[in-house]
PDB file of C-alpha atoms in Angstrom:
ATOM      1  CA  UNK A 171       7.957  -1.555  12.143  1.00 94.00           C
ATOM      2  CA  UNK A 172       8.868  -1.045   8.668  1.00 98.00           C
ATOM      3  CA  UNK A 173      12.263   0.913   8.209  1.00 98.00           C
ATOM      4  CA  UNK A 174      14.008   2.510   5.086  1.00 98.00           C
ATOM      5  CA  UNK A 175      18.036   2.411   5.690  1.00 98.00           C
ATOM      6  CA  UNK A 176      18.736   4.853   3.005  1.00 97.00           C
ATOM      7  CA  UNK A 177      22.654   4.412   2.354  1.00 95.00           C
ATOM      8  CA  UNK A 178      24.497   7.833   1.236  1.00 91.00           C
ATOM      9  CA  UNK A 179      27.931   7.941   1.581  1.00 79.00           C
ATOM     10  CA  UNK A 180      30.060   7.860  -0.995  1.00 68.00           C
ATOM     11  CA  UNK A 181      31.375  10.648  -2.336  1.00 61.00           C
ATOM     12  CA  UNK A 182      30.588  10.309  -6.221  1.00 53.00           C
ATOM     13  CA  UNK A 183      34.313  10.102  -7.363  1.00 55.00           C
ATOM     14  CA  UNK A 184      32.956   7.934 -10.855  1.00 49.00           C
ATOM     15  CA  UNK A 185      30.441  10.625 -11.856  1.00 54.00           C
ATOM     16  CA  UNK A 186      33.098  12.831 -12.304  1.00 52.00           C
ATOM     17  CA  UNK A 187      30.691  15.622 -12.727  1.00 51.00           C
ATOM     18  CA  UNK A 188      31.571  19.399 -14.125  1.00 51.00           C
ATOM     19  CA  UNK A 189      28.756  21.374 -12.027  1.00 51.00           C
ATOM     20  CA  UNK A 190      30.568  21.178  -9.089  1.00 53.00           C
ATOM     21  CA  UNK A 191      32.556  19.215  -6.399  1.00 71.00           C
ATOM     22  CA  UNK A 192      29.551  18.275  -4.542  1.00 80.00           C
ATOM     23  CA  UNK A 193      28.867  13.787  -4.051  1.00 86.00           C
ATOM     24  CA  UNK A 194      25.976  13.120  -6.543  1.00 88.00           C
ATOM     25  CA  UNK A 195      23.838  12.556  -4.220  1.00 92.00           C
ATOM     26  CA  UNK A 196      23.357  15.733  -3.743  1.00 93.00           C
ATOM     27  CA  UNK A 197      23.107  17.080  -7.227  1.00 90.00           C
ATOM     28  CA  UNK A 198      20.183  18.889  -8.178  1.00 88.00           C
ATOM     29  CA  UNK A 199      17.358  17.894  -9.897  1.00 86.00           C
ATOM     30  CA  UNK A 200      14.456  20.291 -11.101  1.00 83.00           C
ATOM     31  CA  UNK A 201      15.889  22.346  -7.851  1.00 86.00           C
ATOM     32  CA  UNK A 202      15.909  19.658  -5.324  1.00 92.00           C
ATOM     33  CA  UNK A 203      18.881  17.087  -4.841  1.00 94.00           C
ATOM     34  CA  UNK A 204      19.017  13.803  -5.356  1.00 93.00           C
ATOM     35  CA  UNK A 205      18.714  12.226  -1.891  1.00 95.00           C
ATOM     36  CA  UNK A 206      15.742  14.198  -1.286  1.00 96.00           C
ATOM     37  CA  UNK A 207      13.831  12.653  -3.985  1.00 94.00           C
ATOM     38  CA  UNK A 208      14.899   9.207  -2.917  1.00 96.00           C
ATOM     39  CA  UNK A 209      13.713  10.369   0.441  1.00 97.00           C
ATOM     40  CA  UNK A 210      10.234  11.292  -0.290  1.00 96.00           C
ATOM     41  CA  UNK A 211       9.375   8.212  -1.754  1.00 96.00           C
ATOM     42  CA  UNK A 212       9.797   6.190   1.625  1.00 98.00           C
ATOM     43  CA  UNK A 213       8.432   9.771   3.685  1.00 97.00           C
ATOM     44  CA  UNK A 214       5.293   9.659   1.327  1.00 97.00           C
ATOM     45  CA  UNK A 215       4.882   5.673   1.606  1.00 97.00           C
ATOM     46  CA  UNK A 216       1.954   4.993   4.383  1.00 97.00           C
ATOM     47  CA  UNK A 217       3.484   1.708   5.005  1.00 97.00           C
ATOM     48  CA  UNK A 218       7.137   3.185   6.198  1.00 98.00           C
ATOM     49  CA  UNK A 219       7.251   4.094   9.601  1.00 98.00           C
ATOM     50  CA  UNK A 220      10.837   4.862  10.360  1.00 98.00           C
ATOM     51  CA  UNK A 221      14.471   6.514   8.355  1.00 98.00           C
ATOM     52  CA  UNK A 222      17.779   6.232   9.112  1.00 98.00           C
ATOM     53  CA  UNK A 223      20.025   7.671   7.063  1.00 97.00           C
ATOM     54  CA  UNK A 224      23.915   7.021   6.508  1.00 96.00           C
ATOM     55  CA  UNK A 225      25.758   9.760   5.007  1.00 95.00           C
ATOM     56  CA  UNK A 226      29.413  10.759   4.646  1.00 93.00           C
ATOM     57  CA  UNK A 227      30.981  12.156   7.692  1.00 93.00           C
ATOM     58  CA  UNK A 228      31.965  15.288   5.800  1.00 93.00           C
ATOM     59  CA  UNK A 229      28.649  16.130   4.766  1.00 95.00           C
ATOM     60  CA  UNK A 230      26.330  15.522   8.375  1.00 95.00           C
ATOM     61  CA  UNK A 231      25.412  18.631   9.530  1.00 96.00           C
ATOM     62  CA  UNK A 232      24.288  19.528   5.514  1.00 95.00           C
ATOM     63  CA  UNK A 233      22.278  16.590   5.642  1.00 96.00           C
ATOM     64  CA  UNK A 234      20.873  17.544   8.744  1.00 96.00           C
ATOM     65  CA  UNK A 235      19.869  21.186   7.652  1.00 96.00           C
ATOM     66  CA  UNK A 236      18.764  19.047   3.985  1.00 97.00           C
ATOM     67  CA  UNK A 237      15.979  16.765   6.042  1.00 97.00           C
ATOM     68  CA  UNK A 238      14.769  19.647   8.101  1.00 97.00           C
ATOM     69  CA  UNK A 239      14.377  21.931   5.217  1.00 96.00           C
ATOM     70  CA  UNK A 240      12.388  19.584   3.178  1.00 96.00           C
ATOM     71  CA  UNK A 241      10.213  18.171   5.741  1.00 96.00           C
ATOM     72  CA  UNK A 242      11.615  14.485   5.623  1.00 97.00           C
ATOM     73  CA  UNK A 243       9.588  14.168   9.212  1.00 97.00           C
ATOM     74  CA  UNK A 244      10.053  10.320   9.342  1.00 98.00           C
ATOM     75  CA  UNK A 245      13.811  10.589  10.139  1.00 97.00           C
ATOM     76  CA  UNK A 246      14.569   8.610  13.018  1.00 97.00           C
ATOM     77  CA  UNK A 247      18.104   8.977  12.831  1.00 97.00           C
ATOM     78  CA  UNK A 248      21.078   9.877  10.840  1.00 97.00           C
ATOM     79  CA  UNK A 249      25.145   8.118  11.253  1.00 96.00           C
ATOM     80  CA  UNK A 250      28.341   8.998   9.539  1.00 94.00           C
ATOM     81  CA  UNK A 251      29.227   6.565   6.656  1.00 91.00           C
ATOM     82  CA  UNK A 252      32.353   4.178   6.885  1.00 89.00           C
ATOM     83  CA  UNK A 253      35.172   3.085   4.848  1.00 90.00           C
ATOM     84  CA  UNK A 254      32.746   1.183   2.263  1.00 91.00           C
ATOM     85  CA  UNK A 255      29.231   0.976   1.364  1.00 92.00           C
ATOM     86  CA  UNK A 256      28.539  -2.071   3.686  1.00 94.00           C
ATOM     87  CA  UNK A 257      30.386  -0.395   6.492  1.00 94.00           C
ATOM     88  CA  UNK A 258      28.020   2.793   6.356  1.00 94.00           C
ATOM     89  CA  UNK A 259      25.104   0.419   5.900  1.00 96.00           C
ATOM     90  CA  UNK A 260      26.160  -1.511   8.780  1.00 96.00           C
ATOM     91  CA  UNK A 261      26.497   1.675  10.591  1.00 96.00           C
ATOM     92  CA  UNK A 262      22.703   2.464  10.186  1.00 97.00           C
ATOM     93  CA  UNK A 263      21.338  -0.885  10.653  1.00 97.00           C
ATOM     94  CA  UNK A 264      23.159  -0.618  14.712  1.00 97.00           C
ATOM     95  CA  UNK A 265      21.507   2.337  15.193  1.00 97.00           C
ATOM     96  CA  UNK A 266      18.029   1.221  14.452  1.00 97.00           C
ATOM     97  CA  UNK A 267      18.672  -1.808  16.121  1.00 97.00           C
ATOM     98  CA  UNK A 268      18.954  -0.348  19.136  1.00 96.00           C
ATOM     99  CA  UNK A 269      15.674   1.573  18.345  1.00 97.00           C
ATOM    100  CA  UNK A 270      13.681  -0.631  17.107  1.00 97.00           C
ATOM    101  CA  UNK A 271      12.298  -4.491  17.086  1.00 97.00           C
ATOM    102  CA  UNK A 272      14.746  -7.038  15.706  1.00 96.00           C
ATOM    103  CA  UNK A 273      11.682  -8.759  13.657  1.00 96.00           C
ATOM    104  CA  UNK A 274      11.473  -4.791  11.938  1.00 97.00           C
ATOM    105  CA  UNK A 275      11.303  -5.055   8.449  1.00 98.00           C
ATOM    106  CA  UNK A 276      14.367  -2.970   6.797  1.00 98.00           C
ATOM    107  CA  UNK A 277      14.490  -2.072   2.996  1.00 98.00           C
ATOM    108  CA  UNK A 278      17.970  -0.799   2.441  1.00 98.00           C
ATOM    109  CA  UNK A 279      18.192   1.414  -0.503  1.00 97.00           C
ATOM    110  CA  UNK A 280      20.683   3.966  -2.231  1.00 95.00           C
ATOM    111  CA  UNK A 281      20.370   7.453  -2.267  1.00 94.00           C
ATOM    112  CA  UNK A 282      21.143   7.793  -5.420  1.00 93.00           C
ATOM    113  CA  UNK A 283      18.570   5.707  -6.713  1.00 93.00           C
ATOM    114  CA  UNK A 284      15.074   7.943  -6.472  1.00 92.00           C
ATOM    115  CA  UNK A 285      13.283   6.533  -8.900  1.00 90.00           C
ATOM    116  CA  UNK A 286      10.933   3.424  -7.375  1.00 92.00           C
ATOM    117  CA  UNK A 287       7.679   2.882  -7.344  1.00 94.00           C
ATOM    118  CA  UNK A 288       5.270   3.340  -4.246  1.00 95.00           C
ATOM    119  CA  UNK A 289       4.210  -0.437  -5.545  1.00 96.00           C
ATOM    120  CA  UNK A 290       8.015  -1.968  -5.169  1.00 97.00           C
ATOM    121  CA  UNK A 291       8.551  -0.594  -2.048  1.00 98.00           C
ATOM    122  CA  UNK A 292       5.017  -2.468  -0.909  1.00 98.00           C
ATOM    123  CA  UNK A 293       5.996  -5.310  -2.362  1.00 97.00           C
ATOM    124  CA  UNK A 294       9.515  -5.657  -0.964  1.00 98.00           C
ATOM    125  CA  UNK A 295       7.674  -5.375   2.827  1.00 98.00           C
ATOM    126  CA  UNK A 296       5.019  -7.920   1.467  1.00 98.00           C
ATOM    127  CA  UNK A 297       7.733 -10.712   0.300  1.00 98.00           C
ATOM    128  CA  UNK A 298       9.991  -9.848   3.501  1.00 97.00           C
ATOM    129  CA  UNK A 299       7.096 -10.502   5.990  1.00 97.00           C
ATOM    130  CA  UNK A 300       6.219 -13.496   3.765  1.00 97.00           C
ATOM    131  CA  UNK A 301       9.764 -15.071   2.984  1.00 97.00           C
ATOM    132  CA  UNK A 302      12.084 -13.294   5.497  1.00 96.00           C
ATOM    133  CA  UNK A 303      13.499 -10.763   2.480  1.00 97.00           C
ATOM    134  CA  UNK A 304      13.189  -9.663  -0.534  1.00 97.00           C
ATOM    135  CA  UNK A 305      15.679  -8.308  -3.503  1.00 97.00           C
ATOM    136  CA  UNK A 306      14.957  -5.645  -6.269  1.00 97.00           C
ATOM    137  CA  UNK A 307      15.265  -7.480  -9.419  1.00 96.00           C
ATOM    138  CA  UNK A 308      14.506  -6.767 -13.347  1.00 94.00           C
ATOM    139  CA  UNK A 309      14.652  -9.252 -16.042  1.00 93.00           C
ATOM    140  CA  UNK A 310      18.334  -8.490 -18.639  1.00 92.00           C
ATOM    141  CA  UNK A 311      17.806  -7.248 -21.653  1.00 89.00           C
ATOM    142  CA  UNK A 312      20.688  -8.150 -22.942  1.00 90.00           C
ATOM    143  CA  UNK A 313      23.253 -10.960 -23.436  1.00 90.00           C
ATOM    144  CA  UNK A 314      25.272 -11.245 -19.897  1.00 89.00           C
ATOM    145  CA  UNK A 315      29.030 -12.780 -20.302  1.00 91.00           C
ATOM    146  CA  UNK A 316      30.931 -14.245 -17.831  1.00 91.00           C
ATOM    147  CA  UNK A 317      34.701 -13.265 -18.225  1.00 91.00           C
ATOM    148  CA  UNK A 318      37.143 -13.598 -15.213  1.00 90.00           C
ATOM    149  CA  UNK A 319      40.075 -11.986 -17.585  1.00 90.00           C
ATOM    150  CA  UNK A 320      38.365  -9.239 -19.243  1.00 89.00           C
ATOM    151  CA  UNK A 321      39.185 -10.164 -22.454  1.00 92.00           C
ATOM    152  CA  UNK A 322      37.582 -13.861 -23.411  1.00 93.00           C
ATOM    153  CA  UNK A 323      33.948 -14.699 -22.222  1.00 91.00           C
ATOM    154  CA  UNK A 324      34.557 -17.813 -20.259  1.00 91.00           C
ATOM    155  CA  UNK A 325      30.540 -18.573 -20.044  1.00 90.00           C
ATOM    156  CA  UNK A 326      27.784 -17.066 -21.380  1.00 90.00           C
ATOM    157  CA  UNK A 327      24.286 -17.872 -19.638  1.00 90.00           C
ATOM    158  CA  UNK A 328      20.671 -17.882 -20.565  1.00 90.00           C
ATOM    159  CA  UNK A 329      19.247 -14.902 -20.825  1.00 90.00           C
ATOM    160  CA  UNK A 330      16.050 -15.917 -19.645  1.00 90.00           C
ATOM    161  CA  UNK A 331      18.397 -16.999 -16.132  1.00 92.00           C
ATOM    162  CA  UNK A 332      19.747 -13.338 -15.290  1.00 92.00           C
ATOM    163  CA  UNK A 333      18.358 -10.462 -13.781  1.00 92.00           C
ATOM    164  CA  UNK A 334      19.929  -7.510 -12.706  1.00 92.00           C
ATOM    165  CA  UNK A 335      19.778  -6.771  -8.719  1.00 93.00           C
ATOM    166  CA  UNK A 336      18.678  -2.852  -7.631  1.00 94.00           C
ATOM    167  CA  UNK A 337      17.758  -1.472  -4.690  1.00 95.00           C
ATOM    168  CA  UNK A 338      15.529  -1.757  -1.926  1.00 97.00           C
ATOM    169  CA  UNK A 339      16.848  -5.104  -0.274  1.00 97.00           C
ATOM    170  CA  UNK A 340      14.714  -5.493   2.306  1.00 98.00           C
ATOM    171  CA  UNK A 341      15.385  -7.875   5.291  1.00 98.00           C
ATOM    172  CA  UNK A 342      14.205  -8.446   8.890  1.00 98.00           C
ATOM    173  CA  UNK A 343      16.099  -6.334  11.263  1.00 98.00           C
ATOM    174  CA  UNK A 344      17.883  -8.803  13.264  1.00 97.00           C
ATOM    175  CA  UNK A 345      18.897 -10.938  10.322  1.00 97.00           C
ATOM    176  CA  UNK A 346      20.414  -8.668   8.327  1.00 97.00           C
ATOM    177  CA  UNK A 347      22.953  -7.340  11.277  1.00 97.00           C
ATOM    178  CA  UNK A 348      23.889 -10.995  12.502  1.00 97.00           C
ATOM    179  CA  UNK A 349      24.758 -11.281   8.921  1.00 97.00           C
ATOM    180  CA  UNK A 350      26.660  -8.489   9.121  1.00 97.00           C
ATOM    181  CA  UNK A 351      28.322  -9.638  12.422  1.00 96.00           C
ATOM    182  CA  UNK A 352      29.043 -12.843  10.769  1.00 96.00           C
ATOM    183  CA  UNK A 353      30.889 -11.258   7.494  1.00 96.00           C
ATOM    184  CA  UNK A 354      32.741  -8.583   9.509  1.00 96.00           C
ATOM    185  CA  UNK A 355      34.235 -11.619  11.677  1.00 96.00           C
ATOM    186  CA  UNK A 356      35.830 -13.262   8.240  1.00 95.00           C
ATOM    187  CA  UNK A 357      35.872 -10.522   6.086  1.00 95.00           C
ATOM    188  CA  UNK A 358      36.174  -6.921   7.703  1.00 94.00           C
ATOM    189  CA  UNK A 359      36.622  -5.211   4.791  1.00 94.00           C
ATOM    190  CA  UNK A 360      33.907  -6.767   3.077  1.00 95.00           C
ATOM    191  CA  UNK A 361      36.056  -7.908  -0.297  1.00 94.00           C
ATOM    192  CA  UNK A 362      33.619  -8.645  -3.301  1.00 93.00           C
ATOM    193  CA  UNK A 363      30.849  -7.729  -1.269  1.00 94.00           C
ATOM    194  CA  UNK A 364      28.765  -4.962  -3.132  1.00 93.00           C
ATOM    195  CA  UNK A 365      25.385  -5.258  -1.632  1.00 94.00           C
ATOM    196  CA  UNK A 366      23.009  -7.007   1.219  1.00 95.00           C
ATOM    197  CA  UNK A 367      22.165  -9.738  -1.421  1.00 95.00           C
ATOM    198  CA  UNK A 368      25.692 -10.483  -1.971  1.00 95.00           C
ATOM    199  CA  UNK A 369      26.057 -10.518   1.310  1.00 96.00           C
ATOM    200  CA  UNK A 370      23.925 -13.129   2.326  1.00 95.00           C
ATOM    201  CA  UNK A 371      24.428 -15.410  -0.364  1.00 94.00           C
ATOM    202  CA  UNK A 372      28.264 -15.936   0.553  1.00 94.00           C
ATOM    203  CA  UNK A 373      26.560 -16.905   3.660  1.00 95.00           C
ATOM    204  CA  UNK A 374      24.701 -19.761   1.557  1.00 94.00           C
ATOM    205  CA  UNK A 375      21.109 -17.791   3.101  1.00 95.00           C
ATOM    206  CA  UNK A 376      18.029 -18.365   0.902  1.00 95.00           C
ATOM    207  CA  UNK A 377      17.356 -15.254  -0.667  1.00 96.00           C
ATOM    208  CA  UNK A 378      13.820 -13.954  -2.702  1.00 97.00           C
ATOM    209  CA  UNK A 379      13.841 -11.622  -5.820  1.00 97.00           C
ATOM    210  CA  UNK A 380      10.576  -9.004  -6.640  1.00 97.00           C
ATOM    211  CA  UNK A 381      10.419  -7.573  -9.667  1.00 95.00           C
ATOM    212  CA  UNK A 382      11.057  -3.709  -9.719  1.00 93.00           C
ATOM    213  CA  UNK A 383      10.784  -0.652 -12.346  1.00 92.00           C
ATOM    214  CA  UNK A 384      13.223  -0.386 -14.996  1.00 86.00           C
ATOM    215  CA  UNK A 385      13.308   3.002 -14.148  1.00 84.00           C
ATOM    216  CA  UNK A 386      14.733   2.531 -10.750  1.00 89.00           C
ATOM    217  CA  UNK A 387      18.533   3.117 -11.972  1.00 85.00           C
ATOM    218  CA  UNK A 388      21.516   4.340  -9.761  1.00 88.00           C
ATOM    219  CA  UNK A 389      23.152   7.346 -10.714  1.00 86.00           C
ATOM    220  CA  UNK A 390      26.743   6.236 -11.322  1.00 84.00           C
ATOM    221  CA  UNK A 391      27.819   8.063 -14.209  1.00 83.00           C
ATOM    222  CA  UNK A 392      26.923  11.353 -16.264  1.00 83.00           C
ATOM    223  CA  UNK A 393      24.935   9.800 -18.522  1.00 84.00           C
ATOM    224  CA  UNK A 394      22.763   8.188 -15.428  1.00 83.00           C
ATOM    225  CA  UNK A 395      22.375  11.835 -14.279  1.00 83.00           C
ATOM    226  CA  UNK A 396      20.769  12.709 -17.438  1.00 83.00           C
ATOM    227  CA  UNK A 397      18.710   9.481 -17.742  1.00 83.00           C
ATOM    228  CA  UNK A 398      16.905  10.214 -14.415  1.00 80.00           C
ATOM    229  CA  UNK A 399      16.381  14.048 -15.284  1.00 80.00           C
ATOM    230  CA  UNK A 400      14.611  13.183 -18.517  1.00 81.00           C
ATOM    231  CA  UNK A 401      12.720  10.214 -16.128  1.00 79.00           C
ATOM    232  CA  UNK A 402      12.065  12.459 -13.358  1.00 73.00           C
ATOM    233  CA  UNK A 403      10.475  15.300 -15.976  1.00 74.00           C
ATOM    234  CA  UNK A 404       8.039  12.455 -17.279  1.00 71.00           C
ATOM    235  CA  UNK A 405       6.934  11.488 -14.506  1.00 72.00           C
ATOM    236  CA  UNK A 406       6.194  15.193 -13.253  1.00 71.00           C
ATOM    237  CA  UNK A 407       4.150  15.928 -16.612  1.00 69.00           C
ATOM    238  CA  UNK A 408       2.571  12.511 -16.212  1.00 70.00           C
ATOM    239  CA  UNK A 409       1.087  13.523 -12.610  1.00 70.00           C
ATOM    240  CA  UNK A 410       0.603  17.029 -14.033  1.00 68.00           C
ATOM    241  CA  UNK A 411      -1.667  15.765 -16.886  1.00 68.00           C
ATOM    242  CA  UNK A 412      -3.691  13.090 -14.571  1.00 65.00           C
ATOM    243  CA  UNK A 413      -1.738  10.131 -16.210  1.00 57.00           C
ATOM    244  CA  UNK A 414      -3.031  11.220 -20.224  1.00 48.00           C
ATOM    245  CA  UNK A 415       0.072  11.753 -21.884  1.00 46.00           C
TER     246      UNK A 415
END
């Protein structure tokens, strides 16, 4: 099985958006919000057989009347998000767990970030089946610096070394939760923790990067929001125009 956790909880407080008091996920773009586009990429993938989704306990039912309205027919399952991101993700992951084979491949993703390819999510299940997981990655395009005080740069690496981590992180099913188990027994409130990769490397796991679409950004801020409109427009007109534009 091949399974999109699509992770939706938050509540948006950094877009600090004017259109209304809605979370940003479910902000509308050219009529349809967010987490629906993010959602048809994995309905529309032939290789994705399953979705859970984990949204904010204030907003279930509307994400329950979202899915049926647009069709999103591959929902297995959606859970109420907890206290942080890695709570709500962990909150999905038990759910298909108990659905589902623990050698499932899982590609956890953000709902705010509807902008893969059909090719990265293929290649995240290829390198996962291959290598036991696979993280999003692009190349940095610009000078990273190390500062633990915000003020000085205390090291400043090789830009040829860093790459910036996205979303999907894709995992075998069992793996991913015992890892999860293993964190919440140390760490319950998952400090410094801020996404699957993360998680696993404080657990000194091997981890494998693919390289993903530099348009495949997560809306975070206002500008982000209109970053993805002007994306999601070109890529409209591109399918509109067969490609020749």
């Amino acid at each position: 099985m091949n399974i999109a956790i699509i992770s939706a909880g938050g509540t948006g407080q950094r877009l600090n958006n004017g259109e209304n008091s809605l979370p940003k996920q479910f902000l509308k773009i050219n009529d349809k919000p967010i987490i629906i586009h993010t959602l048809e990429l994995f309905e529309k993938h032939e290789d994705i057989d399953k979705i859970y989704i984990s949204i904010h306990p204030d907003y279930y039912e509307y994400m329950q009347d979202l899915v049926k309205h647009y069709y999103i027919t591959k929902t297995a399952g959606i859970v109420k998000g907890g206290a942080t991101g890695q709570d709500s993700i962990y909150n999905a992951l038990k759910l298909a767990q108990s659905e589902n084979p623990e050698n499932s491949i899982v590609l956890i993703h953000d709902g705010v970030r509807p902008n893969i390819t059909e090719e990265v999510i293929t290649k995240n299940i290829e390198c996962a089946k291959k290598n036991g997981n696979a993280i999003t990655c692009t190349s940095c395009f610009e000078t990273i610096l190390i500062s633990e005080n915000g003020i000085n740069p205390q090291h400043v690496p090789y830009r040829k070394h860093t790459y910036a981590a996205q979303a999907p992180q894709s995992f075998h099913l069992g793996e991913i939760v015992q890892a999860h188990e293993d964190t919440r027994k140390v760490n319950p409130n998952y400090t410094d923790i801020v996404d699957s990769c993360t998680l696993f490397k404080t657990l000194n796991k091997p981890t494998y990067m693919i390289f993903g679409n530099r348009g495949n950004i997560k809306i975070t801020t206002i500008e982000d929001l209109y970053i993805l409109r002007a994306l999601i427009r070109y890529k409209e007109d591109l399918e509109a125009f067969g490609g020749q534009i």
